[in-house]
Amino acid sequence: MERKRAWVVGSAPIDLATVFISKLFFFTVFFAVIAIIFSFFNASVIILSSSSLLLFFFTIILAVFAITTYGLALGAIFPNTESDDPEMLTTTLPGLAFIGGALAYSSLGAFTLQYFFRLHALWPHVIFVLFSCVVTWALIGMSKRSLAKMEF
C-alpha cells in the first residue's frame, strides 16, 4: 500500500530489512494485544486449567506473529506498485494467497488445540509450533533477500 511513498522509504538512509522488522514488530504487538483481549473473553466462557490457558494464549500469540509475518512477507516478496487501494490488493494473487494461507494456518492451529483439549495429546501442537517457527523464519529470510534486491 506504499506505492506513492515507496521512493521515500527506498531513498532513506536505512536498510529496508530494518523497516520490515520494525513493521513486523509494530503490527505483531498491535494485533497481539487485540487478539489477547478477544481471547480472554473467549477463554472466560470455557473453563480451562492454568496450563491449558497458557497453551491457548501462547498459540494465539504465535499465530498472530506467524500470520503477520506471512502478510508482510507476501507484500515484500511480491510488491504491487500499481495500486494502493486495499480492496484491489486483496483480490490480487498474493492477497488471495494470504487469505487462503491464513485460513488454513488458523484451522490447523485450532485443530491442534482441539486435539490437545480433548485427548490431552501434545505432539500435534508441538509439530504445529515447529512448523510455525520454521515457516516464519524462512519468510523473514526470503523477505530480507527480496528487499535487498528491490530498486526504486
PDB file of C-alpha atoms in Angstrom:
ATOM      1  CA  MET A   1       0.000   0.000   0.000  1.00  0.00           C
ATOM      2  CA  GLU A   2       3.017   2.285  -0.016  1.00  0.00           C
ATOM      3  CA  ARG A   3       3.030   2.848  -3.770  1.00  0.00           C
ATOM      4  CA  LYS A   4       3.208   6.652  -3.622  1.00  0.00           C
ATOM      5  CA  ARG A   5       5.575   6.736  -0.653  1.00  0.00           C
ATOM      6  CA  ALA A   6       7.859   3.859  -1.643  1.00  0.00           C
ATOM      7  CA  TRP A   7      10.514   6.156  -3.073  1.00  0.00           C
ATOM      8  CA  VAL A   8      10.748   7.993   0.272  1.00  0.00           C
ATOM      9  CA  VAL A   9      11.312   4.756   2.155  1.00  0.00           C
ATOM     10  CA  GLY A  10      13.643   3.466  -0.570  1.00  0.00           C
ATOM     11  CA  SER A  11      15.805   6.583  -0.609  1.00  0.00           C
ATOM     12  CA  ALA A  12      16.047   6.870   3.177  1.00  0.00           C
ATOM     13  CA  PRO A  13      19.429   6.027   4.706  1.00  0.00           C
ATOM     14  CA  ILE A  14      18.023   2.925   6.388  1.00  0.00           C
ATOM     15  CA  ASP A  15      18.024  -0.673   5.286  1.00  0.00           C
ATOM     16  CA  LEU A  16      14.663  -1.955   4.013  1.00  0.00           C
ATOM     17  CA  ALA A  17      15.106  -5.073   6.140  1.00  0.00           C
ATOM     18  CA  THR A  18      15.139  -2.814   9.200  1.00  0.00           C
ATOM     19  CA  VAL A  19      11.903  -1.212   8.036  1.00  0.00           C
ATOM     20  CA  PHE A  20      10.435  -4.687   7.539  1.00  0.00           C
ATOM     21  CA  ILE A  21      11.437  -5.845  11.029  1.00  0.00           C
ATOM     22  CA  SER A  22      10.088  -2.607  12.542  1.00  0.00           C
ATOM     23  CA  LYS A  23       6.754  -3.057  10.799  1.00  0.00           C
ATOM     24  CA  LEU A  24       6.692  -6.693  11.870  1.00  0.00           C
ATOM     25  CA  PHE A  25       7.305  -5.760  15.497  1.00  0.00           C
ATOM     26  CA  PHE A  26       4.717  -2.957  15.476  1.00  0.00           C
ATOM     27  CA  PHE A  27       1.945  -4.937  13.821  1.00  0.00           C
ATOM     28  CA  THR A  28       2.641  -8.078  15.850  1.00  0.00           C
ATOM     29  CA  VAL A  29       2.349  -6.167  19.125  1.00  0.00           C
ATOM     30  CA  PHE A  30      -0.726  -4.280  17.924  1.00  0.00           C
ATOM     31  CA  PHE A  31      -2.575  -7.368  16.729  1.00  0.00           C
ATOM     32  CA  ALA A  32      -1.396  -9.473  19.689  1.00  0.00           C
ATOM     33  CA  VAL A  33      -2.947  -7.013  22.130  1.00  0.00           C
ATOM     34  CA  ILE A  34      -6.239  -7.147  20.261  1.00  0.00           C
ATOM     35  CA  ALA A  35      -6.081 -10.946  19.980  1.00  0.00           C
ATOM     36  CA  ILE A  36      -5.346 -11.376  23.692  1.00  0.00           C
ATOM     37  CA  ILE A  37      -8.283  -9.177  24.636  1.00  0.00           C
ATOM     38  CA  PHE A  38     -10.664 -11.238  22.476  1.00  0.00           C
ATOM     39  CA  SER A  39      -9.019 -14.495  23.588  1.00  0.00           C
ATOM     40  CA  PHE A  40      -9.502 -13.526  27.207  1.00  0.00           C
ATOM     41  CA  PHE A  41     -13.235 -13.157  26.604  1.00  0.00           C
ATOM     42  CA  ASN A  42     -13.259 -16.450  24.736  1.00  0.00           C
ATOM     43  CA  ALA A  43     -11.330 -18.228  27.492  1.00  0.00           C
ATOM     44  CA  SER A  44     -13.647 -16.841  30.171  1.00  0.00           C
ATOM     45  CA  VAL A  45     -16.561 -18.675  28.548  1.00  0.00           C
ATOM     46  CA  ILE A  46     -14.854 -22.068  28.696  1.00  0.00           C
ATOM     47  CA  ILE A  47     -13.200 -23.390  31.804  1.00  0.00           C
ATOM     48  CA  LEU A  48      -9.550 -24.280  31.258  1.00  0.00           C
ATOM     49  CA  SER A  49      -6.789 -25.345  33.579  1.00  0.00           C
ATOM     50  CA  SER A  50      -3.927 -22.920  34.015  1.00  0.00           C
ATOM     51  CA  SER A  51      -1.601 -24.976  31.792  1.00  0.00           C
ATOM     52  CA  SER A  52      -4.260 -25.200  29.068  1.00  0.00           C
ATOM     53  CA  LEU A  53      -4.875 -21.462  29.366  1.00  0.00           C
ATOM     54  CA  LEU A  54      -1.151 -20.744  28.953  1.00  0.00           C
ATOM     55  CA  LEU A  55      -1.009 -23.006  25.907  1.00  0.00           C
ATOM     56  CA  PHE A  56      -4.078 -21.255  24.493  1.00  0.00           C
ATOM     57  CA  PHE A  57      -2.545 -17.770  24.865  1.00  0.00           C
ATOM     58  CA  PHE A  58       0.834 -18.979  23.589  1.00  0.00           C
ATOM     59  CA  THR A  59      -0.871 -20.367  20.489  1.00  0.00           C
ATOM     60  CA  ILE A  60      -2.730 -17.101  19.917  1.00  0.00           C
ATOM     61  CA  ILE A  61       0.469 -15.042  20.136  1.00  0.00           C
ATOM     62  CA  LEU A  62       2.344 -17.493  17.896  1.00  0.00           C
ATOM     63  CA  ALA A  63      -0.449 -17.381  15.321  1.00  0.00           C
ATOM     64  CA  VAL A  64      -0.519 -13.585  15.357  1.00  0.00           C
ATOM     65  CA  PHE A  65       3.244 -13.462  14.813  1.00  0.00           C
ATOM     66  CA  ALA A  66       3.160 -16.075  12.037  1.00  0.00           C
ATOM     67  CA  ILE A  67       0.199 -14.581  10.159  1.00  0.00           C
ATOM     68  CA  THR A  68       1.579 -11.049  10.460  1.00  0.00           C
ATOM     69  CA  THR A  69       4.922 -12.266   9.135  1.00  0.00           C
ATOM     70  CA  TYR A  70       3.134 -14.067   6.304  1.00  0.00           C
ATOM     71  CA  GLY A  71       1.217 -10.951   5.271  1.00  0.00           C
ATOM     72  CA  LEU A  72       4.212  -8.631   5.404  1.00  0.00           C
ATOM     73  CA  ALA A  73       6.411 -11.174   3.633  1.00  0.00           C
ATOM     74  CA  LEU A  74       3.965 -11.505   0.753  1.00  0.00           C
ATOM     75  CA  GLY A  75       3.984  -7.731   0.421  1.00  0.00           C
ATOM     76  CA  ALA A  76       7.788  -7.629   0.457  1.00  0.00           C
ATOM     77  CA  ILE A  77       8.303 -10.544  -1.923  1.00  0.00           C
ATOM     78  CA  PHE A  78       5.511  -9.613  -4.348  1.00  0.00           C
ATOM     79  CA  PRO A  79       5.161  -5.823  -4.123  1.00  0.00           C
ATOM     80  CA  ASN A  80       2.260  -4.261  -6.013  1.00  0.00           C
ATOM     81  CA  THR A  81       3.380  -0.915  -7.372  1.00  0.00           C
ATOM     82  CA  GLU A  82       0.293  -0.333  -9.478  1.00  0.00           C
ATOM     83  CA  SER A  83      -2.373   0.257  -6.836  1.00  0.00           C
ATOM     84  CA  ASP A  84      -2.711   1.367  -3.235  1.00  0.00           C
ATOM     85  CA  ASP A  85      -6.405   0.504  -2.999  1.00  0.00           C
ATOM     86  CA  PRO A  86      -6.846  -2.103  -0.216  1.00  0.00           C
ATOM     87  CA  GLU A  87      -9.846  -3.676  -1.937  1.00  0.00           C
ATOM     88  CA  MET A  88      -7.880  -4.224  -5.130  1.00  0.00           C
ATOM     89  CA  LEU A  89      -4.849  -5.567  -3.244  1.00  0.00           C
ATOM     90  CA  THR A  90      -6.929  -8.272  -1.551  1.00  0.00           C
ATOM     91  CA  THR A  91      -8.031  -9.656  -4.911  1.00  0.00           C
ATOM     92  CA  THR A  92      -4.524  -9.983  -6.348  1.00  0.00           C
ATOM     93  CA  LEU A  93      -2.866 -13.395  -6.316  1.00  0.00           C
ATOM     94  CA  PRO A  94      -0.709 -12.588  -3.231  1.00  0.00           C
ATOM     95  CA  GLY A  95      -3.784 -11.169  -1.478  1.00  0.00           C
ATOM     96  CA  LEU A  96      -5.818 -14.281  -2.166  1.00  0.00           C
ATOM     97  CA  ALA A  97      -2.863 -16.467  -1.184  1.00  0.00           C
ATOM     98  CA  PHE A  98      -2.703 -14.593   2.116  1.00  0.00           C
ATOM     99  CA  ILE A  99      -6.394 -15.148   2.808  1.00  0.00           C
ATOM    100  CA  GLY A 100      -6.223 -18.847   1.943  1.00  0.00           C
ATOM    101  CA  GLY A 101      -2.960 -19.418   3.778  1.00  0.00           C
ATOM    102  CA  ALA A 102      -4.102 -17.578   6.889  1.00  0.00           C
ATOM    103  CA  LEU A 103      -7.354 -19.547   6.984  1.00  0.00           C
ATOM    104  CA  ALA A 104      -5.535 -22.858   6.522  1.00  0.00           C
ATOM    105  CA  TYR A 105      -2.931 -21.982   9.149  1.00  0.00           C
ATOM    106  CA  SER A 106      -5.582 -20.857  11.651  1.00  0.00           C
ATOM    107  CA  SER A 107      -7.588 -24.024  11.047  1.00  0.00           C
ATOM    108  CA  LEU A 108      -4.511 -26.152  11.641  1.00  0.00           C
ATOM    109  CA  GLY A 109      -3.750 -24.319  14.881  1.00  0.00           C
ATOM    110  CA  ALA A 110      -7.344 -24.653  16.070  1.00  0.00           C
ATOM    111  CA  PHE A 111      -7.297 -28.355  15.227  1.00  0.00           C
ATOM    112  CA  THR A 112      -4.121 -28.982  17.235  1.00  0.00           C
ATOM    113  CA  LEU A 113      -5.550 -27.093  20.218  1.00  0.00           C
ATOM    114  CA  GLN A 114      -8.821 -29.008  19.999  1.00  0.00           C
ATOM    115  CA  TYR A 115      -6.853 -32.260  19.786  1.00  0.00           C
ATOM    116  CA  PHE A 116      -4.963 -31.313  22.935  1.00  0.00           C
ATOM    117  CA  PHE A 117      -8.059 -30.230  24.875  1.00  0.00           C
ATOM    118  CA  ARG A 118      -9.992 -33.395  24.016  1.00  0.00           C
ATOM    119  CA  LEU A 119      -7.308 -36.092  24.015  1.00  0.00           C
ATOM    120  CA  HIS A 120      -4.510 -34.410  26.023  1.00  0.00           C
ATOM    121  CA  ALA A 121      -2.042 -35.265  23.254  1.00  0.00           C
ATOM    122  CA  LEU A 122       0.531 -32.536  22.856  1.00  0.00           C
ATOM    123  CA  TRP A 123       2.507 -33.922  19.904  1.00  0.00           C
ATOM    124  CA  PRO A 124       0.326 -32.378  17.137  1.00  0.00           C
ATOM    125  CA  HIS A 125       0.693 -28.988  18.774  1.00  0.00           C
ATOM    126  CA  VAL A 126       4.463 -29.388  19.072  1.00  0.00           C
ATOM    127  CA  ILE A 127       4.596 -30.132  15.339  1.00  0.00           C
ATOM    128  CA  PHE A 128       2.421 -27.047  14.708  1.00  0.00           C
ATOM    129  CA  VAL A 129       4.781 -24.841  16.764  1.00  0.00           C
ATOM    130  CA  LEU A 130       7.860 -26.202  14.978  1.00  0.00           C
ATOM    131  CA  PHE A 131       6.164 -25.736  11.591  1.00  0.00           C
ATOM    132  CA  SER A 132       5.263 -22.153  12.552  1.00  0.00           C
ATOM    133  CA  CYS A 133       8.810 -21.329  13.627  1.00  0.00           C
ATOM    134  CA  VAL A 134      10.426 -22.800  10.504  1.00  0.00           C
ATOM    135  CA  VAL A 135       7.999 -21.154   8.080  1.00  0.00           C
ATOM    136  CA  THR A 136       8.193 -17.785   9.864  1.00  0.00           C
ATOM    137  CA  TRP A 137      11.988 -17.890   9.867  1.00  0.00           C
ATOM    138  CA  ALA A 138      12.008 -18.785   6.156  1.00  0.00           C
ATOM    139  CA  LEU A 139       9.557 -15.985   5.300  1.00  0.00           C
ATOM    140  CA  ILE A 140      11.653 -13.405   7.150  1.00  0.00           C
ATOM    141  CA  GLY A 141      14.770 -14.579   5.312  1.00  0.00           C
ATOM    142  CA  MET A 142      13.044 -14.524   1.923  1.00  0.00           C
ATOM    143  CA  SER A 143      11.691 -11.042   2.649  1.00  0.00           C
ATOM    144  CA  LYS A 144      15.119  -9.702   3.576  1.00  0.00           C
ATOM    145  CA  ARG A 145      16.625 -11.101   0.374  1.00  0.00           C
ATOM    146  CA  SER A 146      13.797  -9.706  -1.724  1.00  0.00           C
ATOM    147  CA  LEU A 147      14.048  -6.271  -0.123  1.00  0.00           C
ATOM    148  CA  ALA A 148      17.826  -6.193  -0.628  1.00  0.00           C
ATOM    149  CA  LYS A 149      17.261  -6.580  -4.401  1.00  0.00           C
ATOM    150  CA  MET A 150      14.473  -4.024  -4.639  1.00  0.00           C
ATOM    151  CA  GLU A 151      15.090  -0.915  -6.718  1.00  0.00           C
ATOM    152  CA  PHE A 152      13.142   2.346  -6.713  1.00  0.00           C
TER     153      PHE A 152
END
